[in-house]
């Protein structure tokens, strides 16, 4: 069974200038896995963390490939380390499975993928608990709330394509960078329910017992953003979400709210025929249902991004930096696009003709002005949800 919707329970949506975190809903599992790619595994001794790029500076302190001696030197240093540790990357989340495989095959580096269903907070905890050990995570993929609170743990780095990334979607020194994101959406089985044209349609009898929210919005970022999106649709804001909470109260009273956390399995079985979730997760979750459609309500485009960062105590510092170069290359960005996510360089790549146009054209259509919640929006919404969600919806 796919585990996509169980990732990152604690990563609330929060603003980073023009950034909102994207998170999913259920608690992480203790399960670990190792994704082995082509190439022989090198030793993961503490000494490997001190690998320096040939003819260049120490990879552990390099803030660009140039400082590591150039791209060829960075590749050589990463190959010498032989391994990369990633964490909280489900293979069916934004196409991370293929991304990990392609990286390993391209550079002959073994990728160790630990706790694929972990939360953003779990990533930081793992880095703290494993500091100085060969199994510590080399890189992070975080919700912005967690990233903001832990910038002291990140190593600044600017990839070769840095100029393509909008200033509002990166920290000026490269401490963190947005990587991919999407829009809050409604997924639905068009063979079971009529196509909604407004969120109010979901209150109708056609949707009785069929509308699921991806988690509890007091705990889950995707559900949190779902309430924000509905608030916008009903004339509220991303911060003043009373109208969003009232809508779900009304949805429950109508008998249409389904208190089930959706998964690809529940979508395929028909148990959750209508789902509030990020568009790329809805696309992936419904891939085995030919009649599954994904709709971003007209004029209500609530967007969010995840954050990429390097662990300053990475045991494989060269491989960590090479991973960033791969992710932000045309190849890496198109692989995220293949997963239904919107890579941060998409606009620049479309202009340059390097984006996969067919994949870009297949993304759910978005109309109207995009809203990205600010930190103040999230603080206000969190306070209101904490005080009112349980009373209104349970």
mmCIF file of C-alpha atoms in Angstrom:
data_model
loop_
_atom_site.group_PDB
_atom_site.id
_atom_site.type_symbol
_atom_site.label_atom_id
_atom_site.label_comp_id
_atom_site.label_asym_id
_atom_site.label_seq_id
_atom_site.Cartn_x
_atom_site.Cartn_y
_atom_site.Cartn_z
ATOM 1 C CA UNK A 1 0.000 0.000 0.000
ATOM 2 C CA UNK A 2 1.212 3.475 -0.750
ATOM 3 C CA UNK A 3 2.138 5.537 2.263
ATOM 4 C CA UNK A 4 2.031 8.933 0.615
ATOM 5 C CA UNK A 5 -0.691 10.590 2.724
ATOM 6 C CA UNK A 6 0.889 9.528 6.046
ATOM 7 C CA UNK A 7 3.916 11.776 5.753
ATOM 8 C CA UNK A 8 4.700 14.778 7.921
ATOM 9 C CA UNK A 9 1.930 15.094 10.410
ATOM 10 C CA UNK A 10 3.621 17.881 12.354
ATOM 11 C CA UNK A 11 4.763 20.109 9.501
ATOM 12 C CA UNK A 12 2.247 22.944 9.628
ATOM 13 C CA UNK A 13 1.893 25.372 6.763
ATOM 14 C CA UNK A 14 3.715 28.591 7.601
ATOM 15 C CA UNK A 15 5.004 31.527 5.610
ATOM 16 C CA UNK A 16 8.610 32.197 4.707
ATOM 17 C CA UNK A 17 8.143 35.504 2.946
ATOM 18 C CA UNK A 18 6.240 34.018 0.033
ATOM 19 C CA UNK A 19 6.499 30.452 1.242
ATOM 20 C CA UNK A 20 4.018 28.045 2.797
ATOM 21 C CA UNK A 21 4.802 24.584 4.003
ATOM 22 C CA UNK A 22 3.083 21.617 2.497
ATOM 23 C CA UNK A 23 2.370 18.760 4.854
ATOM 24 C CA UNK A 24 0.352 15.586 5.062
ATOM 25 C CA UNK A 25 -1.701 14.052 7.760
ATOM 26 C CA UNK A 26 -1.105 10.942 9.838
ATOM 27 C CA UNK A 27 1.502 10.053 12.400
ATOM 28 C CA UNK A 28 4.821 8.707 11.114
ATOM 29 C CA UNK A 29 5.707 5.076 11.460
ATOM 30 C CA UNK A 30 8.903 3.665 12.898
ATOM 31 C CA UNK A 31 9.607 1.847 9.667
ATOM 32 C CA UNK A 32 12.965 2.377 8.013
ATOM 33 C CA UNK A 33 14.058 1.391 4.554
ATOM 34 C CA UNK A 34 17.198 1.500 2.484
ATOM 35 C CA UNK A 35 17.055 2.368 -1.182
ATOM 36 C CA UNK A 36 20.159 0.984 -2.802
ATOM 37 C CA UNK A 37 21.254 2.396 -6.125
ATOM 38 C CA UNK A 38 23.916 1.374 -8.588
ATOM 39 C CA UNK A 39 27.527 1.603 -7.590
ATOM 40 C CA UNK A 40 29.504 -0.050 -4.827
ATOM 41 C CA UNK A 41 28.847 1.090 -1.273
ATOM 42 C CA UNK A 42 31.753 2.928 0.264
ATOM 43 C CA UNK A 43 32.583 2.863 3.955
ATOM 44 C CA UNK A 44 30.465 5.188 6.101
ATOM 45 C CA UNK A 45 33.094 5.757 8.741
ATOM 46 C CA UNK A 46 33.443 9.077 10.489
ATOM 47 C CA UNK A 47 36.426 9.750 8.290
ATOM 48 C CA UNK A 48 34.164 9.910 5.248
ATOM 49 C CA UNK A 49 32.541 13.050 6.654
ATOM 50 C CA UNK A 50 35.828 14.856 6.282
ATOM 51 C CA UNK A 51 36.196 14.147 2.568
ATOM 52 C CA UNK A 52 37.509 17.176 0.726
ATOM 53 C CA UNK A 53 36.932 17.969 -2.898
ATOM 54 C CA UNK A 54 40.070 17.414 -4.974
ATOM 55 C CA UNK A 55 41.854 20.613 -5.978
ATOM 56 C CA UNK A 56 39.324 22.693 -4.089
ATOM 57 C CA UNK A 57 38.024 23.652 -0.680
ATOM 58 C CA UNK A 58 36.617 21.315 1.955
ATOM 59 C CA UNK A 59 33.248 20.017 0.757
ATOM 60 C CA UNK A 60 31.915 20.395 4.290
ATOM 61 C CA UNK A 61 32.244 24.168 4.126
ATOM 62 C CA UNK A 62 31.743 24.766 0.404
ATOM 63 C CA UNK A 63 28.863 27.143 -0.321
ATOM 64 C CA UNK A 64 28.926 26.396 -4.060
ATOM 65 C CA UNK A 65 30.376 23.849 -6.463
ATOM 66 C CA UNK A 66 33.025 26.423 -7.371
ATOM 67 C CA UNK A 67 34.229 26.534 -3.764
ATOM 68 C CA UNK A 68 34.449 22.734 -3.834
ATOM 69 C CA UNK A 69 36.860 22.944 -6.774
ATOM 70 C CA UNK A 70 34.265 22.894 -9.551
ATOM 71 C CA UNK A 71 31.521 20.469 -10.483
ATOM 72 C CA UNK A 72 33.908 17.706 -11.579
ATOM 73 C CA UNK A 73 35.728 17.904 -8.254
ATOM 74 C CA UNK A 74 32.442 17.851 -6.340
ATOM 75 C CA UNK A 75 31.330 14.751 -8.243
ATOM 76 C CA UNK A 76 34.666 13.067 -7.555
ATOM 77 C CA UNK A 77 34.446 13.869 -3.845
ATOM 78 C CA UNK A 78 30.859 12.610 -3.649
ATOM 79 C CA UNK A 79 31.796 9.373 -5.409
ATOM 80 C CA UNK A 80 34.668 8.919 -2.970
ATOM 81 C CA UNK A 81 32.202 9.203 -0.068
ATOM 82 C CA UNK A 82 30.047 6.659 -1.877
ATOM 83 C CA UNK A 83 26.821 7.189 0.067
ATOM 84 C CA UNK A 84 24.049 9.699 0.736
ATOM 85 C CA UNK A 85 21.613 9.583 3.657
ATOM 86 C CA UNK A 86 18.113 10.923 3.053
ATOM 87 C CA UNK A 87 15.131 10.842 5.394
ATOM 88 C CA UNK A 88 11.337 11.263 5.214
ATOM 89 C CA UNK A 89 11.122 10.757 1.448
ATOM 90 C CA UNK A 90 8.321 8.311 0.529
ATOM 91 C CA UNK A 91 8.987 6.886 -2.940
ATOM 92 C CA UNK A 92 5.522 7.876 -4.152
ATOM 93 C CA UNK A 93 5.685 11.420 -2.770
ATOM 94 C CA UNK A 94 6.423 13.867 -5.615
ATOM 95 C CA UNK A 95 8.248 11.067 -7.472
ATOM 96 C CA UNK A 96 11.034 10.742 -4.909
ATOM 97 C CA UNK A 97 11.435 7.046 -5.659
ATOM 98 C CA UNK A 98 12.563 7.734 -9.207
ATOM 99 C CA UNK A 99 14.597 10.766 -8.145
ATOM 100 C CA UNK A 100 16.590 8.666 -5.674
ATOM 101 C CA UNK A 101 17.126 5.923 -8.257
ATOM 102 C CA UNK A 102 18.243 8.332 -10.993
ATOM 103 C CA UNK A 103 20.701 10.096 -8.695
ATOM 104 C CA UNK A 104 22.263 6.816 -7.609
ATOM 105 C CA UNK A 105 22.534 5.514 -11.142
ATOM 106 C CA UNK A 106 24.007 8.736 -12.471
ATOM 107 C CA UNK A 107 26.775 9.034 -9.907
ATOM 108 C CA UNK A 108 27.255 5.479 -8.616
ATOM 109 C CA UNK A 109 26.292 6.540 -5.100
ATOM 110 C CA UNK A 110 24.318 4.394 -2.662
ATOM 111 C CA UNK A 111 21.294 6.278 -1.306
ATOM 112 C CA UNK A 112 20.180 5.219 2.167
ATOM 113 C CA UNK A 113 16.536 6.226 2.587
ATOM 114 C CA UNK A 114 15.524 6.167 6.242
ATOM 115 C CA UNK A 115 12.052 6.533 7.817
ATOM 116 C CA UNK A 116 10.223 7.411 4.582
ATOM 117 C CA UNK A 117 7.024 8.216 6.493
ATOM 118 C CA UNK A 118 8.653 10.451 9.113
ATOM 119 C CA UNK A 119 7.586 14.018 9.849
ATOM 120 C CA UNK A 120 9.661 17.137 9.299
ATOM 121 C CA UNK A 121 10.165 17.361 13.051
ATOM 122 C CA UNK A 122 11.409 13.759 13.031
ATOM 123 C CA UNK A 123 14.063 14.731 10.484
ATOM 124 C CA UNK A 124 15.542 17.287 12.867
ATOM 125 C CA UNK A 125 15.322 14.893 15.808
ATOM 126 C CA UNK A 126 17.197 12.257 13.812
ATOM 127 C CA UNK A 127 19.916 14.767 12.940
ATOM 128 C CA UNK A 128 20.296 15.680 16.602
ATOM 129 C CA UNK A 129 20.286 12.102 17.873
ATOM 130 C CA UNK A 130 22.689 10.848 15.188
ATOM 131 C CA UNK A 131 25.050 13.832 15.146
ATOM 132 C CA UNK A 132 28.611 12.683 14.524
ATOM 133 C CA UNK A 133 27.469 9.276 13.283
ATOM 134 C CA UNK A 134 27.647 7.905 9.765
ATOM 135 C CA UNK A 135 23.871 7.325 9.688
ATOM 136 C CA UNK A 136 22.888 10.943 10.307
ATOM 137 C CA UNK A 137 20.816 12.551 7.543
ATOM 138 C CA UNK A 138 22.856 14.467 5.001
ATOM 139 C CA UNK A 139 19.970 16.554 3.693
ATOM 140 C CA UNK A 140 16.506 17.685 4.717
ATOM 141 C CA UNK A 141 13.188 18.149 2.922
ATOM 142 C CA UNK A 142 11.095 20.098 5.421
ATOM 143 C CA UNK A 143 7.904 21.948 6.037
ATOM 144 C CA UNK A 144 8.758 25.603 6.398
ATOM 145 C CA UNK A 145 7.587 25.838 10.024
ATOM 146 C CA UNK A 146 10.210 23.294 11.068
ATOM 147 C CA UNK A 147 12.813 24.766 8.718
ATOM 148 C CA UNK A 148 12.366 28.264 10.149
ATOM 149 C CA UNK A 149 12.961 27.017 13.669
ATOM 150 C CA UNK A 150 16.144 25.113 12.774
ATOM 151 C CA UNK A 151 18.195 27.262 10.418
ATOM 152 C CA UNK A 152 21.189 26.972 12.761
ATOM 153 C CA UNK A 153 21.406 23.323 11.721
ATOM 154 C CA UNK A 154 21.756 24.068 7.992
ATOM 155 C CA UNK A 155 24.831 24.596 5.820
ATOM 156 C CA UNK A 156 24.397 27.410 3.271
ATOM 157 C CA UNK A 157 24.809 26.329 -0.334
ATOM 158 C CA UNK A 158 23.960 27.895 -3.699
ATOM 159 C CA UNK A 159 23.363 25.515 -6.581
ATOM 160 C CA UNK A 160 24.525 26.281 -10.130
ATOM 161 C CA UNK A 161 20.962 27.240 -11.132
ATOM 162 C CA UNK A 162 20.568 29.632 -8.185
ATOM 163 C CA UNK A 163 19.679 32.607 -10.372
ATOM 164 C CA UNK A 164 16.583 30.792 -11.706
ATOM 165 C CA UNK A 165 15.027 30.550 -8.248
ATOM 166 C CA UNK A 166 12.828 33.543 -7.318
ATOM 167 C CA UNK A 167 14.278 35.590 -4.467
ATOM 168 C CA UNK A 168 11.111 35.132 -2.426
ATOM 169 C CA UNK A 169 11.569 31.366 -2.528
ATOM 170 C CA UNK A 170 15.092 31.151 -1.117
ATOM 171 C CA UNK A 171 17.192 32.475 1.738
ATOM 172 C CA UNK A 172 19.685 34.985 0.389
ATOM 173 C CA UNK A 173 22.749 33.051 1.590
ATOM 174 C CA UNK A 174 21.455 29.641 0.519
ATOM 175 C CA UNK A 175 20.651 28.411 4.039
ATOM 176 C CA UNK A 176 17.329 27.081 2.758
ATOM 177 C CA UNK A 177 15.683 26.947 -0.655
ATOM 178 C CA UNK A 178 12.163 26.048 -1.713
ATOM 179 C CA UNK A 179 12.147 22.952 -3.868
ATOM 180 C CA UNK A 180 8.651 21.954 -5.013
ATOM 181 C CA UNK A 181 5.072 22.706 -4.121
ATOM 182 C CA UNK A 182 1.506 22.752 -5.273
ATOM 183 C CA UNK A 183 -2.023 24.002 -4.733
ATOM 184 C CA UNK A 184 -4.720 22.879 -2.346
ATOM 185 C CA UNK A 185 -7.249 20.909 -4.372
ATOM 186 C CA UNK A 186 -10.282 18.650 -4.342
ATOM 187 C CA UNK A 187 -9.808 15.191 -5.827
ATOM 188 C CA UNK A 188 -12.937 13.302 -6.809
ATOM 189 C CA UNK A 189 -14.049 10.166 -8.590
ATOM 190 C CA UNK A 190 -16.033 11.474 -11.545
ATOM 191 C CA UNK A 191 -17.772 8.102 -11.860
ATOM 192 C CA UNK A 192 -19.196 8.468 -8.348
ATOM 193 C CA UNK A 193 -19.972 12.172 -7.906
ATOM 194 C CA UNK A 194 -20.658 15.064 -10.285
ATOM 195 C CA UNK A 195 -17.834 17.494 -10.968
ATOM 196 C CA UNK A 196 -17.993 20.260 -8.345
ATOM 197 C CA UNK A 197 -18.000 23.828 -9.615
ATOM 198 C CA UNK A 198 -17.770 25.476 -6.179
ATOM 199 C CA UNK A 199 -17.013 24.278 -2.668
ATOM 200 C CA UNK A 200 -20.690 24.806 -1.827
ATOM 201 C CA UNK A 201 -21.528 21.972 -4.224
ATOM 202 C CA UNK A 202 -19.967 19.614 -1.691
ATOM 203 C CA UNK A 203 -22.870 20.365 0.651
ATOM 204 C CA UNK A 204 -25.357 18.798 -1.784
ATOM 205 C CA UNK A 205 -26.913 15.358 -1.466
ATOM 206 C CA UNK A 206 -24.753 13.939 -4.250
ATOM 207 C CA UNK A 207 -21.800 14.081 -1.833
ATOM 208 C CA UNK A 208 -23.468 12.479 1.196
ATOM 209 C CA UNK A 209 -20.854 10.658 3.288
ATOM 210 C CA UNK A 210 -18.209 11.139 0.622
ATOM 211 C CA UNK A 211 -16.016 14.177 1.457
ATOM 212 C CA UNK A 212 -12.734 13.533 3.308
ATOM 213 C CA UNK A 213 -10.171 15.996 4.621
ATOM 214 C CA UNK A 214 -6.579 14.787 4.724
ATOM 215 C CA UNK A 215 -6.206 14.667 8.477
ATOM 216 C CA UNK A 216 -7.077 16.758 11.524
ATOM 217 C CA UNK A 217 -6.276 20.424 10.737
ATOM 218 C CA UNK A 218 -5.078 21.021 14.296
ATOM 219 C CA UNK A 219 -2.298 18.503 13.619
ATOM 220 C CA UNK A 220 -1.933 18.095 9.856
ATOM 221 C CA UNK A 221 -0.657 20.674 7.405
ATOM 222 C CA UNK A 222 -2.636 19.442 4.400
ATOM 223 C CA UNK A 223 -5.895 19.541 6.363
ATOM 224 C CA UNK A 224 -4.922 22.915 7.818
ATOM 225 C CA UNK A 225 -4.451 24.282 4.300
ATOM 226 C CA UNK A 226 -7.734 22.700 3.224
ATOM 227 C CA UNK A 227 -9.600 24.768 5.811
ATOM 228 C CA UNK A 228 -7.691 27.865 4.691
ATOM 229 C CA UNK A 229 -8.623 27.250 1.065
ATOM 230 C CA UNK A 230 -12.291 26.850 1.891
ATOM 231 C CA UNK A 231 -12.116 30.025 3.958
ATOM 232 C CA UNK A 232 -10.834 31.887 0.898
ATOM 233 C CA UNK A 233 -13.587 30.385 -1.243
ATOM 234 C CA UNK A 234 -16.213 31.538 1.261
ATOM 235 C CA UNK A 235 -14.922 35.112 1.431
ATOM 236 C CA UNK A 236 -12.586 34.779 4.388
ATOM 237 C CA UNK A 237 -8.789 34.869 4.380
ATOM 238 C CA UNK A 238 -5.898 32.505 5.027
ATOM 239 C CA UNK A 239 -5.665 33.969 8.529
ATOM 240 C CA UNK A 240 -9.319 34.564 9.340
ATOM 241 C CA UNK A 241 -10.586 31.029 8.828
ATOM 242 C CA UNK A 242 -13.870 31.164 10.719
ATOM 243 C CA UNK A 243 -15.784 30.714 7.461
ATOM 244 C CA UNK A 244 -13.716 27.653 6.644
ATOM 245 C CA UNK A 245 -14.454 26.052 10.008
ATOM 246 C CA UNK A 246 -18.134 26.930 9.650
ATOM 247 C CA UNK A 247 -18.192 25.231 6.256
ATOM 248 C CA UNK A 248 -16.882 21.952 7.638
ATOM 249 C CA UNK A 249 -19.337 22.206 10.525
ATOM 250 C CA UNK A 250 -22.107 22.545 7.947
ATOM 251 C CA UNK A 251 -20.617 19.719 5.871
ATOM 252 C CA UNK A 252 -20.750 17.437 8.918
ATOM 253 C CA UNK A 253 -24.314 18.505 9.758
ATOM 254 C CA UNK A 254 -25.356 17.668 6.198
ATOM 255 C CA UNK A 255 -23.933 14.168 6.615
ATOM 256 C CA UNK A 256 -21.371 14.742 3.872
ATOM 257 C CA UNK A 257 -18.181 14.925 5.951
ATOM 258 C CA UNK A 258 -16.316 11.616 6.039
ATOM 259 C CA UNK A 259 -13.999 11.355 9.101
ATOM 260 C CA UNK A 260 -11.550 9.024 7.371
ATOM 261 C CA UNK A 261 -7.921 9.821 6.558
ATOM 262 C CA UNK A 262 -7.665 9.203 2.815
ATOM 263 C CA UNK A 263 -4.965 7.041 1.265
ATOM 264 C CA UNK A 264 -4.426 5.716 -2.256
ATOM 265 C CA UNK A 265 -6.014 2.483 -1.006
ATOM 266 C CA UNK A 266 -9.183 4.204 0.258
ATOM 267 C CA UNK A 267 -9.426 6.147 -3.006
ATOM 268 C CA UNK A 268 -8.996 3.009 -5.101
ATOM 269 C CA UNK A 269 -11.566 1.107 -3.034
ATOM 270 C CA UNK A 270 -14.049 3.964 -3.303
ATOM 271 C CA UNK A 271 -14.131 4.565 0.450
ATOM 272 C CA UNK A 272 -13.051 8.209 0.032
ATOM 273 C CA UNK A 273 -14.428 9.411 -3.313
ATOM 274 C CA UNK A 274 -13.839 13.114 -2.582
ATOM 275 C CA UNK A 275 -10.598 14.335 -0.951
ATOM 276 C CA UNK A 276 -9.170 17.705 0.078
ATOM 277 C CA UNK A 277 -5.383 17.505 -0.427
ATOM 278 C CA UNK A 278 -2.457 19.116 -2.265
ATOM 279 C CA UNK A 279 -2.877 18.724 -6.007
ATOM 280 C CA UNK A 280 0.240 16.618 -6.553
ATOM 281 C CA UNK A 281 -0.744 14.251 -3.768
ATOM 282 C CA UNK A 282 -4.274 13.967 -5.118
ATOM 283 C CA UNK A 283 -2.881 13.213 -8.579
ATOM 284 C CA UNK A 284 -0.551 10.523 -7.230
ATOM 285 C CA UNK A 285 -3.111 9.020 -4.853
ATOM 286 C CA UNK A 286 -5.681 8.567 -7.607
ATOM 287 C CA UNK A 287 -3.365 7.242 -10.294
ATOM 288 C CA UNK A 288 -5.000 3.798 -10.204
ATOM 289 C CA UNK A 289 -8.498 5.227 -10.630
ATOM 290 C CA UNK A 290 -9.032 6.219 -14.294
ATOM 291 C CA UNK A 291 -12.036 8.383 -13.390
ATOM 292 C CA UNK A 292 -10.192 10.312 -10.660
ATOM 293 C CA UNK A 293 -10.061 14.068 -11.324
ATOM 294 C CA UNK A 294 -8.257 16.873 -9.511
ATOM 295 C CA UNK A 295 -9.816 20.326 -9.245
ATOM 296 C CA UNK A 296 -8.337 23.555 -7.876
ATOM 297 C CA UNK A 297 -11.428 25.704 -7.175
ATOM 298 C CA UNK A 298 -11.698 28.630 -9.566
ATOM 299 C CA UNK A 299 -10.127 31.773 -8.187
ATOM 300 C CA UNK A 300 -9.010 30.066 -4.970
ATOM 301 C CA UNK A 301 -5.371 29.175 -5.531
ATOM 302 C CA UNK A 302 -3.775 28.443 -2.144
ATOM 303 C CA UNK A 303 -0.142 27.471 -2.723
ATOM 304 C CA UNK A 304 2.626 25.988 -0.645
ATOM 305 C CA UNK A 305 6.231 24.819 -0.987
ATOM 306 C CA UNK A 306 8.595 22.517 0.841
ATOM 307 C CA UNK A 307 12.087 23.570 1.900
ATOM 308 C CA UNK A 308 15.398 21.928 0.975
ATOM 309 C CA UNK A 309 18.481 22.231 3.190
ATOM 310 C CA UNK A 310 21.820 20.564 3.890
ATOM 311 C CA UNK A 311 22.665 19.256 7.350
ATOM 312 C CA UNK A 312 25.710 21.244 8.510
ATOM 313 C CA UNK A 313 26.883 18.045 10.236
ATOM 314 C CA UNK A 314 26.298 15.851 7.170
ATOM 315 C CA UNK A 315 28.475 12.717 7.271
ATOM 316 C CA UNK A 316 28.677 12.892 3.454
ATOM 317 C CA UNK A 317 29.048 16.623 2.767
ATOM 318 C CA UNK A 318 30.069 16.328 -0.884
ATOM 319 C CA UNK A 319 27.230 13.927 -1.710
ATOM 320 C CA UNK A 320 24.811 16.243 0.097
ATOM 321 C CA UNK A 321 25.857 19.144 -2.109
ATOM 322 C CA UNK A 322 25.796 17.024 -5.264
ATOM 323 C CA UNK A 323 22.242 15.947 -4.333
ATOM 324 C CA UNK A 324 21.232 19.605 -4.264
ATOM 325 C CA UNK A 325 22.812 20.187 -7.660
ATOM 326 C CA UNK A 326 20.873 17.236 -9.048
ATOM 327 C CA UNK A 327 17.555 18.313 -7.548
ATOM 328 C CA UNK A 328 17.834 21.830 -8.966
ATOM 329 C CA UNK A 329 19.124 20.740 -12.367
ATOM 330 C CA UNK A 330 16.729 20.516 -15.306
ATOM 331 C CA UNK A 331 16.726 16.739 -14.870
ATOM 332 C CA UNK A 332 15.839 16.850 -11.191
ATOM 333 C CA UNK A 333 13.203 19.542 -11.609
ATOM 334 C CA UNK A 334 11.525 17.601 -14.409
ATOM 335 C CA UNK A 335 11.459 14.508 -12.201
ATOM 336 C CA UNK A 336 9.501 16.442 -9.562
ATOM 337 C CA UNK A 337 7.252 17.690 -12.348
ATOM 338 C CA UNK A 338 6.719 14.065 -13.389
ATOM 339 C CA UNK A 339 5.447 13.462 -9.862
ATOM 340 C CA UNK A 340 2.791 16.134 -10.305
ATOM 341 C CA UNK A 341 4.606 18.693 -8.156
ATOM 342 C CA UNK A 342 5.523 22.175 -9.338
ATOM 343 C CA UNK A 343 9.316 22.576 -9.165
ATOM 344 C CA UNK A 344 10.626 25.934 -8.003
ATOM 345 C CA UNK A 345 12.445 26.609 -11.314
ATOM 346 C CA UNK A 346 9.414 25.798 -13.466
ATOM 347 C CA UNK A 347 8.821 29.334 -14.786
ATOM 348 C CA UNK A 348 12.478 29.772 -15.765
ATOM 349 C CA UNK A 349 12.568 26.348 -17.390
ATOM 350 C CA UNK A 350 9.381 27.006 -19.346
ATOM 351 C CA UNK A 351 10.905 30.228 -20.632
ATOM 352 C CA UNK A 352 14.117 28.425 -21.558
ATOM 353 C CA UNK A 353 12.307 25.486 -23.152
ATOM 354 C CA UNK A 354 13.919 22.964 -20.778
ATOM 355 C CA UNK A 355 10.779 21.956 -18.865
ATOM 356 C CA UNK A 356 8.832 18.913 -20.021
ATOM 357 C CA UNK A 357 5.929 20.788 -21.575
ATOM 358 C CA UNK A 358 3.641 17.774 -21.701
ATOM 359 C CA UNK A 359 4.054 17.236 -17.977
ATOM 360 C CA UNK A 360 3.578 20.927 -17.242
ATOM 361 C CA UNK A 361 0.442 21.018 -19.391
ATOM 362 C CA UNK A 362 -0.947 18.038 -17.467
ATOM 363 C CA UNK A 363 -0.843 19.865 -14.119
ATOM 364 C CA UNK A 364 -4.238 20.744 -12.649
ATOM 365 C CA UNK A 365 -5.347 24.117 -13.979
ATOM 366 C CA UNK A 366 -5.230 27.115 -11.671
ATOM 367 C CA UNK A 367 -7.107 30.380 -12.073
ATOM 368 C CA UNK A 368 -7.080 33.628 -10.150
ATOM 369 C CA UNK A 369 -4.497 35.187 -7.886
ATOM 370 C CA UNK A 370 -2.299 32.810 -5.931
ATOM 371 C CA UNK A 371 -2.444 33.105 -2.140
ATOM 372 C CA UNK A 372 0.510 31.989 -0.035
ATOM 373 C CA UNK A 373 -0.209 32.272 3.708
ATOM 374 C CA UNK A 374 2.097 34.482 5.753
ATOM 375 C CA UNK A 375 3.453 33.573 9.176
ATOM 376 C CA UNK A 376 0.854 35.920 10.683
ATOM 377 C CA UNK A 377 -1.917 34.158 8.744
ATOM 378 C CA UNK A 378 -0.833 30.804 10.092
ATOM 379 C CA UNK A 379 -0.513 32.049 13.671
ATOM 380 C CA UNK A 380 -4.041 33.455 13.599
ATOM 381 C CA UNK A 381 -5.494 30.396 11.879
ATOM 382 C CA UNK A 382 -3.769 28.049 14.320
ATOM 383 C CA UNK A 383 -5.163 29.925 17.304
ATOM 384 C CA UNK A 384 -8.683 29.826 15.881
ATOM 385 C CA UNK A 385 -8.505 26.151 14.957
ATOM 386 C CA UNK A 386 -7.184 25.184 18.364
ATOM 387 C CA UNK A 387 -10.093 26.929 20.040
ATOM 388 C CA UNK A 388 -12.880 26.005 17.656
ATOM 389 C CA UNK A 389 -12.275 22.953 15.430
ATOM 390 C CA UNK A 390 -13.117 20.252 17.967
ATOM 391 C CA UNK A 391 -16.277 22.081 19.028
ATOM 392 C CA UNK A 392 -17.398 22.578 15.441
ATOM 393 C CA UNK A 393 -16.428 19.288 13.808
ATOM 394 C CA UNK A 394 -15.061 16.997 16.480
#
